[in-house]
CSV table of C-alpha atoms in Angstrom, one decimal:
chain,number,residue,atom,x,y,z
T,985,UNK,CA,23.4,18.1,69.2
T,986,UNK,CA,20.2,19.5,70.1
T,987,UNK,CA,17.7,19.1,73.4
T,988,UNK,CA,14.1,17.9,73.9
T,989,UNK,CA,12.1,17.5,76.7
T,990,UNK,CA,10.9,14.0,76.7
T,991,UNK,CA,7.6,12.9,78.3
T,992,UNK,CA,8.9,9.5,79.9
T,993,UNK,CA,12.8,8.0,80.8
T,994,UNK,CA,11.7,4.2,82.5
T,995,UNK,CA,10.5,2.1,80.2
T,996,UNK,CA,9.1,-1.4,81.2
T,997,UNK,CA,9.7,-4.6,78.5
T,998,UNK,CA,9.3,-8.1,80.0
T,999,UNK,CA,10.1,-7.1,83.5
T,1000,UNK,CA,13.6,-5.5,82.5
T,1001,UNK,CA,13.2,-1.3,83.2
T,1002,UNK,CA,15.4,0.6,80.6
T,1003,UNK,CA,16.1,4.2,79.9
T,1004,UNK,CA,18.1,6.3,77.2
T,1005,UNK,CA,19.3,9.8,78.2
T,1006,UNK,CA,20.3,10.2,75.1
T,1007,UNK,CA,19.5,9.2,71.8
T,1008,UNK,CA,22.1,8.6,68.6
T,1009,UNK,CA,26.3,8.8,69.1
T,1010,UNK,CA,29.2,9.9,68.3
T,1011,UNK,CA,31.5,7.0,68.8
T,1012,UNK,CA,31.0,6.1,64.9
T,1013,UNK,CA,31.3,1.7,65.1
T,1014,UNK,CA,30.6,0.9,61.7
T,1015,UNK,CA,28.8,-2.1,62.5
T,1016,UNK,CA,26.0,-0.1,64.7
T,1017,UNK,CA,23.1,-1.3,64.6
T,1018,UNK,CA,21.3,1.3,66.5
T,1019,UNK,CA,21.2,3.2,62.8
T,1020,UNK,CA,18.6,0.8,61.6
T,1021,UNK,CA,15.6,2.8,60.5
T,1022,UNK,CA,13.1,0.4,62.2
T,1023,UNK,CA,14.4,2.7,65.0
T,1024,UNK,CA,13.2,6.0,63.3
T,1025,UNK,CA,15.4,8.3,63.8
T,1026,UNK,CA,13.9,11.6,62.6
T,1027,UNK,CA,17.4,13.3,63.0
T,1028,UNK,CA,20.9,12.4,61.7
T,1029,UNK,CA,22.5,9.8,64.1
T,1030,UNK,CA,25.4,11.9,65.5
T,1031,UNK,CA,23.0,14.8,66.0
T,1032,UNK,CA,22.5,13.5,69.5
T,1033,UNK,CA,19.3,14.6,71.4
T,1034,UNK,CA,19.9,15.1,74.7
T,1035,UNK,CA,17.0,14.4,76.7
T,1036,UNK,CA,17.6,17.5,79.0
T,1037,UNK,CA,14.9,17.0,82.0
T,1038,UNK,CA,15.7,13.3,82.0
T,1039,UNK,CA,17.4,13.6,85.8
T,1040,UNK,CA,13.7,14.8,86.7
T,1041,UNK,CA,11.6,12.2,84.7
T,1042,UNK,CA,13.6,9.8,86.4
T,1043,UNK,CA,13.2,11.2,90.1
T,1044,UNK,CA,9.8,12.0,89.8
T,1045,UNK,CA,9.6,7.9,88.8
T,1046,UNK,CA,11.8,6.4,91.0
T,1047,UNK,CA,10.3,8.2,94.1
T,1048,UNK,CA,6.6,7.4,93.3
T,1049,UNK,CA,7.6,3.4,92.5
T,1050,UNK,CA,6.9,1.0,95.4
T,1051,UNK,CA,9.4,-1.5,94.2
T,1052,UNK,CA,13.2,-1.5,94.0
T,1053,UNK,CA,14.5,-2.7,90.6
T,1054,UNK,CA,17.5,-2.5,88.3
T,1055,UNK,CA,17.5,0.3,85.9
T,1056,UNK,CA,19.6,-0.3,82.7
T,1057,UNK,CA,20.9,2.3,80.2
T,1058,UNK,CA,23.1,1.6,76.9
T,1059,UNK,CA,21.6,-0.7,75.1
T,1060,UNK,CA,20.4,1.8,72.0
T,1061,UNK,CA,22.6,4.9,72.6
T,1062,UNK,CA,26.1,5.2,75.0
T,1063,UNK,CA,25.4,6.9,78.0
T,1064,UNK,CA,29.0,8.0,77.8
T,1065,UNK,CA,29.6,9.4,75.1
T,1066,UNK,CA,31.8,12.6,74.5
T,1067,UNK,CA,29.1,15.2,74.8
T,1068,UNK,CA,28.4,13.9,78.8
T,1069,UNK,CA,32.2,14.6,79.8
T,1070,UNK,CA,30.3,18.4,79.7
T,1071,UNK,CA,26.2,17.5,80.5
T,1072,UNK,CA,27.0,14.9,83.2
T,1073,UNK,CA,23.4,14.1,82.4
T,1074,UNK,CA,24.2,10.2,82.8
T,1075,UNK,CA,25.4,11.1,86.7
T,1076,UNK,CA,23.2,13.1,87.5
T,1077,UNK,CA,20.6,9.6,86.7
T,1078,UNK,CA,23.3,7.1,89.2
T,1079,UNK,CA,23.0,10.0,91.9
T,1080,UNK,CA,19.4,9.6,91.9
T,1081,UNK,CA,19.2,5.8,91.1
T,1082,UNK,CA,21.8,5.8,94.6
T,1083,UNK,CA,19.4,8.3,96.4
T,1084,UNK,CA,16.2,6.2,96.1
T,1085,UNK,CA,18.3,3.1,96.4
T,1086,UNK,CA,17.8,1.1,93.1
T,1087,UNK,CA,20.0,-0.8,90.9
T,1088,UNK,CA,21.9,0.0,88.2
T,1089,UNK,CA,22.9,-2.0,85.2
T,1090,UNK,CA,25.1,0.2,82.7
T,1091,UNK,CA,26.6,-0.4,79.4
T,1092,UNK,CA,29.3,1.4,77.5
T,1093,UNK,CA,32.4,1.3,75.5
T,1094,UNK,CA,34.1,4.5,77.2
T,1095,UNK,CA,36.3,4.7,79.3
T,1096,UNK,CA,34.7,8.2,80.9
T,1097,UNK,CA,32.5,5.9,82.8
T,1098,UNK,CA,36.1,5.6,85.9
T,1099,UNK,CA,34.6,8.9,86.7
T,1100,UNK,CA,31.4,7.7,87.8
T,1101,UNK,CA,33.4,4.5,89.8
T,1102,UNK,CA,32.3,6.0,92.9
T,1103,UNK,CA,28.6,6.1,92.4
T,1104,UNK,CA,28.9,2.4,90.7
T,1105,UNK,CA,30.5,1.4,93.7
T,1106,UNK,CA,27.9,3.2,96.1
T,1107,UNK,CA,25.1,1.9,94.1
T,1108,UNK,CA,26.5,-1.7,94.3
T,1109,UNK,CA,26.7,-1.0,98.3
T,1110,UNK,CA,23.4,-0.1,99.0
T,1111,UNK,CA,21.3,-2.4,96.1
T,1112,UNK,CA,23.1,-3.5,93.1
T,1113,UNK,CA,25.6,-2.2,90.1
T,1114,UNK,CA,26.7,-3.8,86.9
T,1115,UNK,CA,29.1,-2.9,84.3
T,1116,UNK,CA,28.7,-4.3,80.8
T,1117,UNK,CA,31.6,-3.7,78.3
T,1118,UNK,CA,31.7,-4.2,74.8
T,1119,UNK,CA,34.7,-6.0,73.1
T,1120,UNK,CA,34.5,-7.0,69.7
T,1121,UNK,CA,38.7,-7.0,68.5
T,1122,UNK,CA,42.0,-7.2,70.8
T,1123,UNK,CA,43.9,-6.0,68.1
T,1124,UNK,CA,43.8,-2.1,68.8
T,1125,UNK,CA,44.6,-1.2,64.9
T,1126,UNK,CA,41.4,-2.8,63.8
T,1127,UNK,CA,39.8,-1.6,67.2
T,1128,UNK,CA,40.7,2.0,65.5
T,1129,UNK,CA,38.7,0.9,62.7
T,1130,UNK,CA,35.5,-0.6,63.6
T,1131,UNK,CA,35.3,1.7,66.7
T,1132,UNK,CA,36.6,4.9,65.8
T,1133,UNK,CA,35.6,7.6,68.0
T,1134,UNK,CA,35.8,5.9,71.2
T,1135,UNK,CA,38.7,4.2,74.0
T,1136,UNK,CA,40.4,1.0,72.4
T,1137,UNK,CA,40.4,-2.6,73.7
T,1138,UNK,CA,43.6,-2.3,76.0
T,1139,UNK,CA,41.5,0.7,77.5
T,1140,UNK,CA,38.5,-1.3,78.3
T,1141,UNK,CA,40.0,-4.0,80.0
T,1142,UNK,CA,41.5,-1.6,82.0
T,1143,UNK,CA,37.8,-0.2,82.7
T,1144,UNK,CA,37.0,-4.1,83.7
T,1145,UNK,CA,40.1,-4.3,85.8
T,1146,UNK,CA,38.9,-1.2,88.1
T,1147,UNK,CA,35.4,-2.2,88.4
T,1148,UNK,CA,36.6,-5.8,89.8
T,1149,UNK,CA,39.1,-4.0,92.4
T,1150,UNK,CA,35.2,-2.5,93.7
T,1151,UNK,CA,33.6,-5.7,93.2
T,1152,UNK,CA,31.7,-4.1,90.8
T,1153,UNK,CA,30.3,-7.4,88.5
T,1154,UNK,CA,31.2,-6.6,84.9
T,1155,UNK,CA,29.6,-8.5,81.7
T,1156,UNK,CA,31.6,-8.1,78.1
T,1157,UNK,CA,29.6,-8.1,75.2
T,1158,UNK,CA,31.7,-9.9,72.8
T,1159,UNK,CA,29.5,-8.9,69.9
T,1160,UNK,CA,29.6,-8.7,67.0
T,1161,UNK,CA,31.9,-10.7,65.7
T,1162,UNK,CA,32.3,-9.8,61.5
T,1163,UNK,CA,32.6,-12.1,59.2
T,1164,UNK,CA,36.3,-12.4,57.7
T,1165,UNK,CA,37.4,-9.0,59.6
T,1166,UNK,CA,37.6,-10.4,63.6
T,1167,UNK,CA,35.9,-13.8,63.3
T,1168,UNK,CA,39.6,-15.9,63.7
T,1169,UNK,CA,40.3,-18.0,66.9
T,1170,UNK,CA,43.5,-15.7,68.2
T,1171,UNK,CA,41.0,-12.8,68.4
T,1172,UNK,CA,38.4,-14.7,70.2
T,1173,UNK,CA,40.9,-16.5,72.8
T,1174,UNK,CA,42.7,-13.5,73.5
T,1175,UNK,CA,39.8,-11.5,74.4
T,1176,UNK,CA,38.5,-14.7,76.5
T,1177,UNK,CA,41.6,-15.3,78.2
T,1178,UNK,CA,41.4,-11.2,79.5
T,1179,UNK,CA,38.0,-11.6,80.3
T,1180,UNK,CA,38.9,-14.5,83.0
T,1181,UNK,CA,41.9,-12.9,84.1
T,1182,UNK,CA,40.0,-9.5,85.3
T,1183,UNK,CA,37.1,-12.1,86.8
T,1184,UNK,CA,34.3,-11.1,84.6
T,1185,UNK,CA,31.0,-12.5,86.0
T,1186,UNK,CA,29.2,-13.7,82.4
T,1187,UNK,CA,30.0,-12.9,78.8
T,1188,UNK,CA,27.4,-12.6,76.1
T,1189,UNK,CA,27.3,-13.6,72.4
T,1190,UNK,CA,24.8,-14.0,69.9
T,1191,UNK,CA,26.0,-16.4,67.6
T,1192,UNK,CA,29.9,-15.2,66.6
T,1193,UNK,CA,28.5,-13.1,63.7
T,1194,UNK,CA,26.6,-9.9,62.6
T,1195,UNK,CA,22.9,-8.3,62.1
T,1196,UNK,CA,22.7,-5.8,59.5
T,1197,UNK,CA,19.1,-4.3,58.5
T,1198,UNK,CA,18.5,-1.2,56.5
T,1199,UNK,CA,20.4,1.9,57.4
T,1200,UNK,CA,22.5,0.0,59.3
T,1201,UNK,CA,23.7,-2.0,56.2
T,1202,UNK,CA,24.5,0.8,54.3
T,1203,UNK,CA,27.1,2.5,56.4
T,1204,UNK,CA,28.3,-0.5,57.3
T,1205,UNK,CA,29.5,-1.5,53.9
T,1206,UNK,CA,30.3,2.2,53.2
T,1207,UNK,CA,33.0,1.7,55.8
T,1208,UNK,CA,33.9,-1.8,54.4
T,1209,UNK,CA,34.5,-0.2,51.0
T,1210,UNK,CA,36.9,2.5,52.7
T,1211,UNK,CA,38.7,0.2,55.1
T,1212,UNK,CA,38.3,-3.0,53.6
T,1213,UNK,CA,38.4,-2.8,49.6
T,1214,UNK,CA,36.9,-5.9,48.4
T,1215,UNK,CA,34.8,-6.9,51.2
T,1216,UNK,CA,31.4,-5.5,50.2
T,1217,UNK,CA,31.7,-7.7,47.6
T,1218,UNK,CA,32.8,-10.8,49.4
T,1219,UNK,CA,29.9,-10.0,51.7
T,1220,UNK,CA,26.9,-9.6,49.5
T,1221,UNK,CA,28.0,-13.0,47.7
T,1222,UNK,CA,27.9,-15.0,50.8
T,1223,UNK,CA,24.7,-13.3,52.6
T,1224,UNK,CA,23.0,-11.4,49.6
T,1225,UNK,CA,20.5,-9.2,51.8
T,1226,UNK,CA,20.3,-11.7,55.3
T,1227,UNK,CA,19.8,-10.0,58.3
T,1228,UNK,CA,21.4,-12.4,60.0
T,1229,UNK,CA,25.4,-13.0,59.0
T,1230,UNK,CA,27.3,-15.8,60.9
T,1231,UNK,CA,30.2,-16.3,60.8
T,1232,UNK,CA,32.4,-18.9,58.6
T,1233,UNK,CA,34.2,-20.3,62.0
T,1234,UNK,CA,30.8,-19.5,63.8
T,1235,UNK,CA,30.9,-23.4,65.0
T,1236,UNK,CA,34.7,-23.5,65.9
T,1237,UNK,CA,34.8,-19.9,67.6
T,1238,UNK,CA,31.5,-20.6,69.8
T,1239,UNK,CA,32.9,-24.1,70.9
T,1240,UNK,CA,36.3,-22.0,72.0
T,1241,UNK,CA,33.6,-19.4,74.1
T,1242,UNK,CA,31.9,-22.1,75.7
T,1243,UNK,CA,34.9,-24.1,76.8
T,1244,UNK,CA,36.5,-21.3,78.5
T,1245,UNK,CA,33.5,-19.5,80.4
T,1246,UNK,CA,32.9,-23.4,81.9
T,1247,UNK,CA,36.3,-24.3,82.6
T,1248,UNK,CA,36.1,-20.9,84.7
T,1249,UNK,CA,32.6,-20.5,85.7
T,1250,UNK,CA,31.8,-17.5,83.7
T,1251,UNK,CA,28.0,-17.4,82.6
T,1252,UNK,CA,28.3,-17.8,78.9
T,1253,UNK,CA,24.2,-17.7,78.0
T,1254,UNK,CA,22.2,-14.1,76.9
T,1255,UNK,CA,20.0,-15.8,79.3
T,1256,UNK,CA,21.8,-16.2,82.4
T,1257,UNK,CA,23.9,-12.8,82.1
T,1258,UNK,CA,20.2,-11.1,81.6
T,1259,UNK,CA,18.5,-12.7,84.6
T,1260,UNK,CA,21.4,-11.6,86.6
T,1261,UNK,CA,21.5,-8.0,85.2
T,1262,UNK,CA,17.6,-7.7,85.8
T,1263,UNK,CA,17.7,-9.5,90.1
T,1264,UNK,CA,18.6,-7.6,93.2
T,1265,UNK,CA,19.3,-9.4,96.2
T,1266,UNK,CA,16.9,-11.1,98.2
T,1267,UNK,CA,17.5,-8.8,101.1
T,1268,UNK,CA,16.5,-5.7,98.6
T,1269,UNK,CA,13.3,-7.9,97.4
T,1270,UNK,CA,12.4,-8.6,100.8
T,1271,UNK,CA,13.1,-4.7,102.0
T,1272,UNK,CA,10.6,-3.5,99.2
T,1273,UNK,CA,7.5,-5.7,100.7
T,1274,UNK,CA,7.0,-3.2,103.6
T,1275,UNK,CA,7.1,-0.3,101.0
T,1276,UNK,CA,3.7,-2.0,99.4
């Protein structure tokens, strides 16, 4: 890893506010889109860039911000990768979010988030916390191949259960679904049934498939060669150099997904989920009027 002093920490896009404390990741997920060259990494992906002044930048921003809002993190780089255990930058930022009574929507694959459940609980009481967890495969052996350096699916489900005990709302990303690998009815149904059991608020699906771009594609194909001999050739034959790679089973899997979500009152469109994660309760919006 290496340290930098960032010039800014909070970005605004379409009314959403997000931050990345780290750049790069150590989880080693074979399909990671953040490896794509379009994101213009100037260092190896595993040489994690640490924004060592992230907490100071965040505090300077929030204390001068008149209107409360939700702050998202984890879309590009997991805020709970291995170095966070010692650096505690994510925890420091959560402490600032709590201090200034903003909300947070945090995305991770790591059970390290349980270390901060006290802060997430407090933020959820004063504003709003939303915890997002990615679940791609119910098979823990397969999980160890697809997402080798992070806790398995069963442990992530336990994270969701612990959040539910604190009444912290959760969103599950059931993506990506890899053609010919985890795109089975058994896998999707098993994950969805667990989502129902632990009371998730919403599930995000982007079409039961995978996207590949330059940089990401090469890393993914190398992993296929290593773990699934012959699979790369099958991909090239089926999809060529396409960006979007829908599962051949996408229609059937989507029908299962929608049926289970509808029957159990679970938000099932990205638009619904993102709207929920971006909105603060009315009382906090009303309180912010007096700060103007």
